[in-house]
GROMACS .gro file of C-alpha atoms in nm:
model
  323
    1MET     CA    1   2.466   1.094  -1.667
    2ARG     CA    2   2.124   1.115  -1.830
    3ASN     CA    3   1.944   0.790  -1.899
    4LYS     CA    4   1.876   0.812  -2.274
    5SER     CA    5   1.573   0.583  -2.273
    6GLY     CA    6   1.389   0.722  -1.970
    7CYS     CA    7   1.104   0.970  -1.947
    8LEU     CA    8   0.967   1.134  -1.631
    9LEU     CA    9   0.605   1.248  -1.612
   10ILE     CA   10   0.525   1.512  -1.348
   11LEU     CA   11   0.165   1.604  -1.269
   12ALA     CA   12   0.129   1.961  -1.144
   13PHE     CA   13  -0.159   2.162  -1.004
   14ASN     CA   14  -0.081   2.468  -0.791
   15GLU     CA   15   0.269   2.340  -0.704
   16GLU     CA   16   0.463   2.668  -0.707
   17GLU     CA   17   0.644   2.573  -0.383
   18ASN     CA   18   0.774   2.236  -0.506
   19ILE     CA   19   0.772   2.207  -0.883
   20GLU     CA   20   1.113   2.367  -0.946
   21THR     CA   21   1.278   2.137  -0.693
   22VAL     CA   22   1.121   1.827  -0.847
   23ILE     CA   23   1.232   1.927  -1.198
   24LYS     CA   24   1.589   2.026  -1.104
   25ASN     CA   25   1.640   1.713  -0.894
   26ASN     CA   26   1.564   1.495  -1.198
   27ILE     CA   27   1.647   1.696  -1.508
   28ASP     CA   28   1.980   1.517  -1.567
   29LYS     CA   29   1.845   1.170  -1.501
   30PHE     CA   30   1.604   1.144  -1.794
   31ASN     CA   31   1.604   1.185  -2.166
   32GLU     CA   32   1.282   1.385  -2.133
   33ILE     CA   33   1.071   1.531  -1.855
   34ILE     CA   34   0.704   1.594  -1.926
   35VAL     CA   35   0.518   1.833  -1.697
   36VAL     CA   36   0.141   1.841  -1.734
   37ASP     CA   37   0.009   2.159  -1.573
   38ASP     CA   38  -0.358   2.106  -1.491
   39CYS     CA   39  -0.459   2.471  -1.528
   40SER     CA   40  -0.284   2.591  -1.212
   41LYS     CA   41  -0.405   2.913  -1.051
   42ASP     CA   42  -0.073   3.007  -0.889
   43ASN     CA   43   0.275   3.061  -1.039
   44THR     CA   44   0.332   2.695  -1.134
   45ASN     CA   45   0.299   2.757  -1.507
   46LYS     CA   46   0.527   3.060  -1.498
   47ILE     CA   47   0.798   2.861  -1.317
   48ILE     CA   48   0.794   2.561  -1.551
   49SER     CA   49   0.777   2.786  -1.859
   50GLU     CA   50   1.092   2.966  -1.748
   51LEU     CA   51   1.267   2.637  -1.674
   52SER     CA   52   1.177   2.504  -2.020
   53LYS     CA   53   1.385   2.787  -2.170
   54THR     CA   54   1.689   2.654  -1.983
   55TYR     CA   55   1.638   2.279  -2.021
   56SER     CA   56   1.586   2.146  -2.371
   57ASN     CA   57   1.462   1.809  -2.242
   58LEU     CA   58   1.175   1.968  -2.049
   59LYS     CA   59   0.837   1.943  -2.223
   60VAL     CA   60   0.546   2.145  -2.083
   61ILE     CA   61   0.184   2.051  -2.157
   62ASN     CA   62  -0.079   2.301  -2.042
   63ASN     CA   63  -0.433   2.173  -2.002
   64GLU     CA   64  -0.683   2.429  -2.131
   65LYS     CA   65  -0.906   2.352  -1.833
   66ASN     CA   66  -0.872   2.159  -1.511
   67LEU     CA   67  -0.906   1.791  -1.609
   68GLY     CA   68  -0.799   1.619  -1.286
   69PRO     CA   69  -0.480   1.423  -1.208
   70GLY     CA   70  -0.603   1.100  -1.366
   71LYS     CA   71  -0.680   1.260  -1.702
   72SER     CA   72  -0.359   1.465  -1.681
   73MET     CA   73  -0.164   1.141  -1.641
   74GLU     CA   74  -0.335   1.003  -1.952
   75VAL     CA   75  -0.242   1.320  -2.142
   76GLY     CA   76   0.122   1.269  -2.041
   77ILE     CA   77   0.109   0.901  -2.136
   78GLU     CA   78  -0.024   0.988  -2.482
   79HIS     CA   79   0.276   1.216  -2.536
   80PHE     CA   80   0.518   0.952  -2.405
   81GLN     CA   81   0.385   0.692  -2.648
   82LYS     CA   82   0.478   0.919  -2.939
   83THR     CA   83   0.841   0.948  -2.824
   84SER     CA   84   1.134   0.708  -2.866
   85ASN     CA   85   1.173   0.662  -2.490
   86ASP     CA   86   1.148   0.308  -2.357
   87TYR     CA   87   0.992   0.365  -2.018
   88LEU     CA   88   0.800   0.627  -1.820
   89ILE     CA   89   0.814   0.708  -1.448
   90LYS     CA   90   0.516   0.900  -1.315
   91VAL     CA   91   0.539   1.126  -1.007
   92ASP     CA   92   0.348   1.420  -0.865
   93GLY     CA   93   0.475   1.776  -0.848
   94ASP     CA   94   0.439   1.803  -0.470
   95ASN     CA   95   0.784   1.651  -0.401
   96GLN     CA   96   0.639   1.370  -0.186
   97PHE     CA   97   0.839   1.093  -0.352
   98SER     CA   98   1.205   1.051  -0.256
   99ASN     CA   99   1.494   1.094  -0.500
  100GLN     CA  100   1.638   0.763  -0.378
  101ASP     CA  101   1.323   0.580  -0.489
  102LEU     CA  102   1.343   0.730  -0.837
  103ASP     CA  103   1.710   0.633  -0.858
  104PHE     CA  104   1.615   0.281  -0.754
  105LEU     CA  105   1.354   0.260  -1.031
  106ILE     CA  106   1.607   0.381  -1.289
  107GLU     CA  107   1.863   0.122  -1.183
  108THR     CA  108   1.599  -0.152  -1.175
  109VAL     CA  109   1.480  -0.086  -1.528
  110LYS     CA  110   1.843  -0.075  -1.649
  111ASN     CA  111   1.917  -0.421  -1.515
  112ASN     CA  112   1.581  -0.598  -1.566
  113ASP     CA  113   1.322  -0.655  -1.834
  114VAL     CA  114   1.050  -0.454  -1.659
  115ASP     CA  115   0.696  -0.376  -1.771
  116PHE     CA  116   0.537  -0.215  -1.465
  117ILE     CA  117   0.655  -0.118  -1.117
  118LYS     CA  118   0.435   0.017  -0.838
  119GLY     CA  119   0.517   0.147  -0.493
  120ASP     CA  120   0.403   0.031  -0.149
  121ARG     CA  121   0.434   0.290   0.126
  122PHE     CA  122   0.300   0.075   0.410
  123TRP     CA  123   0.618  -0.056   0.568
  124GLU     CA  124   0.837   0.055   0.860
  125ASN     CA  125   0.998   0.357   0.692
  126GLY     CA  126   0.739   0.418   0.421
  127ILE     CA  127   0.569   0.727   0.565
  128VAL     CA  128   0.743   1.046   0.675
  129GLY     CA  129   0.510   1.276   0.866
  130ASP     CA  130   0.145   1.221   0.950
  131ILE     CA  131  -0.148   1.124   0.731
  132PRO     CA  132  -0.513   1.121   0.845
  133LEU     CA  133  -0.652   0.797   0.986
  134ILE     CA  134  -0.915   0.792   0.709
  135ARG     CA  135  -0.632   0.758   0.455
  136TYR     CA  136  -0.499   0.449   0.635
  137LEU     CA  137  -0.846   0.297   0.649
  138GLY     CA  138  -0.916   0.394   0.290
  139ASN     CA  139  -0.600   0.230   0.164
  140SER     CA  140  -0.673  -0.085   0.362
  141PHE     CA  141  -1.021  -0.102   0.209
  142ALA     CA  142  -0.884  -0.033  -0.141
  143SER     CA  143  -0.618  -0.303  -0.096
  144PHE     CA  144  -0.885  -0.554   0.004
  145LEU     CA  145  -1.098  -0.465  -0.301
  146LEU     CA  146  -0.798  -0.498  -0.533
  147LYS     CA  147  -0.700  -0.838  -0.393
  148LEU     CA  148  -1.058  -0.970  -0.394
  149THR     CA  149  -1.145  -0.860  -0.749
  150THR     CA  150  -0.813  -0.948  -0.913
  151GLY     CA  151  -0.675  -1.235  -0.707
  152ALA     CA  152  -0.343  -1.046  -0.687
  153TRP     CA  153  -0.290  -1.096  -0.314
  154LYS     CA  154   0.073  -0.983  -0.331
  155LEU     CA  155  -0.023  -0.629  -0.432
  156ASN     CA  156  -0.066  -0.362  -0.166
  157ASP     CA  157  -0.130   0.012  -0.149
  158PRO     CA  158  -0.329   0.050  -0.474
  159LEU     CA  159  -0.369   0.426  -0.419
  160ASN     CA  160   0.007   0.489  -0.433
  161GLY     CA  161   0.083   0.723  -0.726
  162LEU     CA  162   0.444   0.624  -0.799
  163PHE     CA  163   0.464   0.413  -1.117
  164LEU     CA  164   0.705   0.295  -1.381
  165PHE     CA  165   0.561   0.186  -1.717
  166SER     CA  166   0.711   0.024  -2.023
  167LYS     CA  167   0.556   0.107  -2.359
  168LYS     CA  168   0.435  -0.251  -2.383
  169SER     CA  169   0.236  -0.217  -2.062
  170LEU     CA  170   0.056   0.096  -2.187
  171LYS     CA  171  -0.036  -0.034  -2.532
  172ASN     CA  172  -0.404  -0.085  -2.444
  173PHE     CA  173  -0.431   0.173  -2.167
  174LYS     CA  174  -0.737   0.398  -2.158
  175LEU     CA  175  -0.856   0.560  -1.836
  176PRO     CA  176  -1.231   0.545  -1.761
  177LYS     CA  177  -1.395   0.884  -1.702
  178ILE     CA  178  -1.484   0.787  -1.345
  179PHE     CA  179  -1.110   0.807  -1.260
  180TYR     CA  180  -1.026   1.135  -1.433
  181ARG     CA  181  -0.995   1.311  -1.098
  182TYR     CA  182  -0.917   1.080  -0.806
  183GLY     CA  183  -0.866   0.710  -0.749
  184TYR     CA  184  -0.684   0.657  -1.079
  185PRO     CA  185  -0.395   0.456  -0.922
  186PHE     CA  186  -0.653   0.193  -0.826
  187TYR     CA  187  -0.755   0.159  -1.190
  188VAL     CA  188  -0.389   0.142  -1.301
  189ASN     CA  189  -0.333  -0.156  -1.069
  190ASN     CA  190  -0.649  -0.331  -1.192
  191PHE     CA  191  -0.554  -0.268  -1.553
  192MET     CA  192  -0.204  -0.407  -1.508
  193THR     CA  193  -0.331  -0.728  -1.348
  194GLN     CA  194  -0.550  -0.776  -1.655
  195GLU     CA  195  -0.248  -0.715  -1.879
  196ALA     CA  196  -0.054  -0.970  -1.675
  197ILE     CA  197  -0.315  -1.230  -1.769
  198THR     CA  198  -0.370  -1.137  -2.133
  199ASN     CA  199  -0.035  -0.995  -2.245
  200ASN     CA  200   0.218  -1.143  -1.999
  201VAL     CA  201   0.299  -0.805  -1.847
  202ARG     CA  202   0.532  -0.847  -1.549
  203ILE     CA  203   0.437  -0.655  -1.233
  204TYR     CA  204   0.696  -0.545  -0.978
  205GLN     CA  205   0.629  -0.392  -0.637
  206PHE     CA  206   0.880  -0.221  -0.409
  207ASN     CA  207   0.877  -0.038  -0.076
  208ASN     CA  208   0.886   0.336  -0.142
  209THR     CA  209   0.881   0.633   0.094
  210ILE     CA  210   0.632   0.921   0.084
  211SER     CA  211   0.673   1.245   0.275
  212TYR     CA  212   0.366   1.420   0.414
  213LYS     CA  213   0.548   1.720   0.560
  214ASN     CA  214   0.345   2.038   0.498
  215HIS     CA  215   0.131   1.843   0.253
  216LYS     CA  216  -0.217   1.967   0.172
  217SER     CA  217  -0.463   1.744  -0.009
  218ASN     CA  218  -0.802   1.812  -0.165
  219LEU     CA  219  -0.878   1.441  -0.176
  220LYS     CA  220  -1.236   1.356  -0.077
  221ALA     CA  221  -1.181   1.019   0.088
  222TRP     CA  222  -1.541   0.901   0.110
  223SER     CA  223  -1.611   0.998  -0.250
  224VAL     CA  224  -1.306   0.802  -0.366
  225LEU     CA  225  -1.397   0.494  -0.161
  226THR     CA  226  -1.751   0.495  -0.302
  227LYS     CA  227  -1.606   0.522  -0.653
  228LEU     CA  228  -1.370   0.229  -0.590
  229LEU     CA  229  -1.655   0.012  -0.458
  230VAL     CA  230  -1.877   0.083  -0.761
  231PHE     CA  231  -1.590   0.016  -1.001
  232SER     CA  232  -1.496  -0.308  -0.822
  233ILE     CA  233  -1.851  -0.442  -0.855
  234GLN     CA  234  -1.845  -0.364  -1.226
  235ASN     CA  235  -1.498  -0.512  -1.255
  236ILE     CA  236  -1.608  -0.850  -1.116
  237ILE     CA  237  -1.813  -0.904  -1.433
  238ASN     CA  238  -1.528  -0.792  -1.661
  239LYS     CA  239  -1.282  -1.011  -1.473
  240PHE     CA  240  -1.514  -1.310  -1.513
  241LYS     CA  241  -1.514  -1.264  -1.893
  242LEU     CA  242  -1.137  -1.232  -1.889
  243LYS     CA  243  -1.093  -1.553  -1.688
  244LEU     CA  244  -1.309  -1.747  -1.935
  245LYS     CA  245  -1.059  -1.661  -2.208
  246SER     CA  246  -0.760  -1.790  -2.010
  247SER     CA  247  -0.714  -2.166  -1.988
  248HIS     CA  248  -0.537  -2.127  -1.653
  249LEU     CA  249  -0.836  -1.945  -1.500
  250GLN     CA  250  -1.138  -2.115  -1.656
  251ILE     CA  251  -1.192  -2.336  -1.350
  252SER     CA  252  -1.195  -2.020  -1.137
  253ALA     CA  253  -1.456  -1.871  -1.372
  254ILE     CA  254  -1.677  -2.183  -1.345
  255LEU     CA  255  -1.652  -2.164  -0.966
  256ASP     CA  256  -1.756  -1.798  -0.986
  257ILE     CA  257  -2.068  -1.890  -1.187
  258PHE     CA  258  -2.160  -2.159  -0.938
  259ASN     CA  259  -2.087  -1.931  -0.646
  260PHE     CA  260  -2.315  -1.660  -0.783
  261PHE     CA  261  -2.613  -1.893  -0.747
  262VAL     CA  262  -2.491  -2.009  -0.404
  263PHE     CA  263  -2.479  -1.643  -0.299
  264LEU     CA  264  -2.839  -1.591  -0.416
  265LEU     CA  265  -2.948  -1.900  -0.221
  266THR     CA  266  -2.764  -1.768   0.085
  267LEU     CA  267  -2.953  -1.438   0.065
  268TRP     CA  268  -3.282  -1.619   0.001
  269SER     CA  269  -3.241  -1.845   0.307
  270LEU     CA  270  -3.148  -1.548   0.525
  271PHE     CA  271  -3.451  -1.353   0.400
  272THR     CA  272  -3.676  -1.652   0.470
  273PHE     CA  273  -3.533  -1.681   0.822
  274PHE     CA  274  -3.613  -1.315   0.893
  275GLU     CA  275  -3.964  -1.353   0.750
  276ILE     CA  276  -4.034  -1.647   0.984
  277ARG     CA  277  -3.876  -1.482   1.288
  278TYR     CA  278  -4.011  -1.128   1.258
  279PHE     CA  279  -4.304  -1.126   1.013
  280GLY     CA  280  -4.508  -1.433   1.107
  281ARG     CA  281  -4.435  -1.652   0.806
  282GLY     CA  282  -4.489  -2.022   0.871
  283GLY     CA  283  -4.186  -2.249   0.900
  284ASN     CA  284  -3.906  -2.356   1.130
  285GLN     CA  285  -3.667  -2.068   1.183
  286SER     CA  286  -3.392  -2.295   1.319
  287ASP     CA  287  -3.395  -2.505   1.001
  288TRP     CA  288  -3.372  -2.199   0.781
  289PHE     CA  289  -3.091  -2.052   0.987
  290ILE     CA  290  -2.896  -2.377   0.948
  291ILE     CA  291  -2.964  -2.370   0.572
  292PHE     CA  292  -2.833  -2.011   0.565
  293LEU     CA  293  -2.515  -2.117   0.745
  294VAL     CA  294  -2.459  -2.412   0.510
  295PHE     CA  295  -2.499  -2.199   0.198
  296GLY     CA  296  -2.289  -1.920   0.351
  297LEU     CA  297  -2.001  -2.151   0.440
  298PHE     CA  298  -2.020  -2.315   0.098
  299PHE     CA  299  -2.004  -1.970  -0.064
  300ILE     CA  300  -1.694  -1.877   0.140
  301PHE     CA  301  -1.527  -2.211   0.060
  302ASN     CA  302  -1.582  -2.172  -0.317
  303LEU     CA  303  -1.466  -1.812  -0.303
  304ILE     CA  304  -1.141  -1.914  -0.133
  305ILE     CA  305  -1.074  -2.188  -0.390
  306SER     CA  306  -1.140  -1.947  -0.678
  307GLN     CA  307  -0.910  -1.686  -0.522
  308MET     CA  308  -0.636  -1.944  -0.469
  309ILE     CA  309  -0.646  -2.037  -0.838
  310GLN     CA  310  -0.621  -1.673  -0.943
  311SER     CA  311  -0.349  -1.595  -0.691
  312LYS     CA  312  -0.139  -1.896  -0.795
  313HIS     CA  313  -0.155  -1.789  -1.159
  314LEU     CA  314  -0.076  -1.421  -1.093
  315SER     CA  315   0.194  -1.487  -0.832
  316LYS     CA  316   0.423  -1.603  -1.112
  317LYS     CA  317   0.391  -1.260  -1.276
  318ILE     CA  318   0.415  -1.041  -0.965
  319ILE     CA  319   0.760  -0.986  -0.815
  320VAL     CA  320   0.831  -0.803  -0.489
  321LEU     CA  321   1.161  -0.617  -0.520
  322GLU     CA  322   1.415  -0.582  -0.239
  323LYS     CA  323   1.591  -0.248  -0.210
   0.00000   0.00000   0.00000
């Protein structure tokens, strides 16, 4: 039985081996399926065009040039917002996500007032097949950046591409150009934590399973990690402005201001220590090293307190689902 309020967004680029399976497995579950073909060079477009003649609820959007998966997702979201559907599930056309997980999302949104659901693949049965070690390390680093910059310590796996969105959650969504190609799930998670603060968007996380059998990826891990680091540094400033506007987080913002100057003093004392020790500047290196330790410990203490305030506030709006 088709869910009359649901919409499935499938991103496709050179997915001739999997795209038909993904569409047919889900065609009867959703009111509409949107496939965004990102200028595929193989038979992907031919396959989905033929399927659209058979299935009236299959909408095909062909990018005129290769825009990247992030921008393709935004293109699909823009179409979804013009429809009468209540929620959107986003998957990729490579058939990595399990049918059981999609069924779970459909049932969850039927029985709950849901704004946003994200997946977490890093659990006992979350990965089928092998992924490169750099992907594990990259996800760990991305998770740390997400937690540190948002205070959402419950959220994991911010590079997981399985999402469910309500229309409310996407009202203010606009993807920065830096994420048009790769790393866009990281931005989605950051954006939703901001919406949780400003618009009471509820965030759900569940354990999903991803299959890496015969999976080929063009992802440039180091490029993505550099992008995430640059964005996170920029996001600290934006998050500070956001916290000032929220009465629950203003103390955290004040601590951040204070801690910025403590951080500068920490660097200054460390620089002075090195000048005395290695470049002949006059002074007592032991005293300056102790000063460095005091400022450093004070910085860490303030950072922990600020994070605890953020985490306490967001924990009320982040729910971990049990399957």
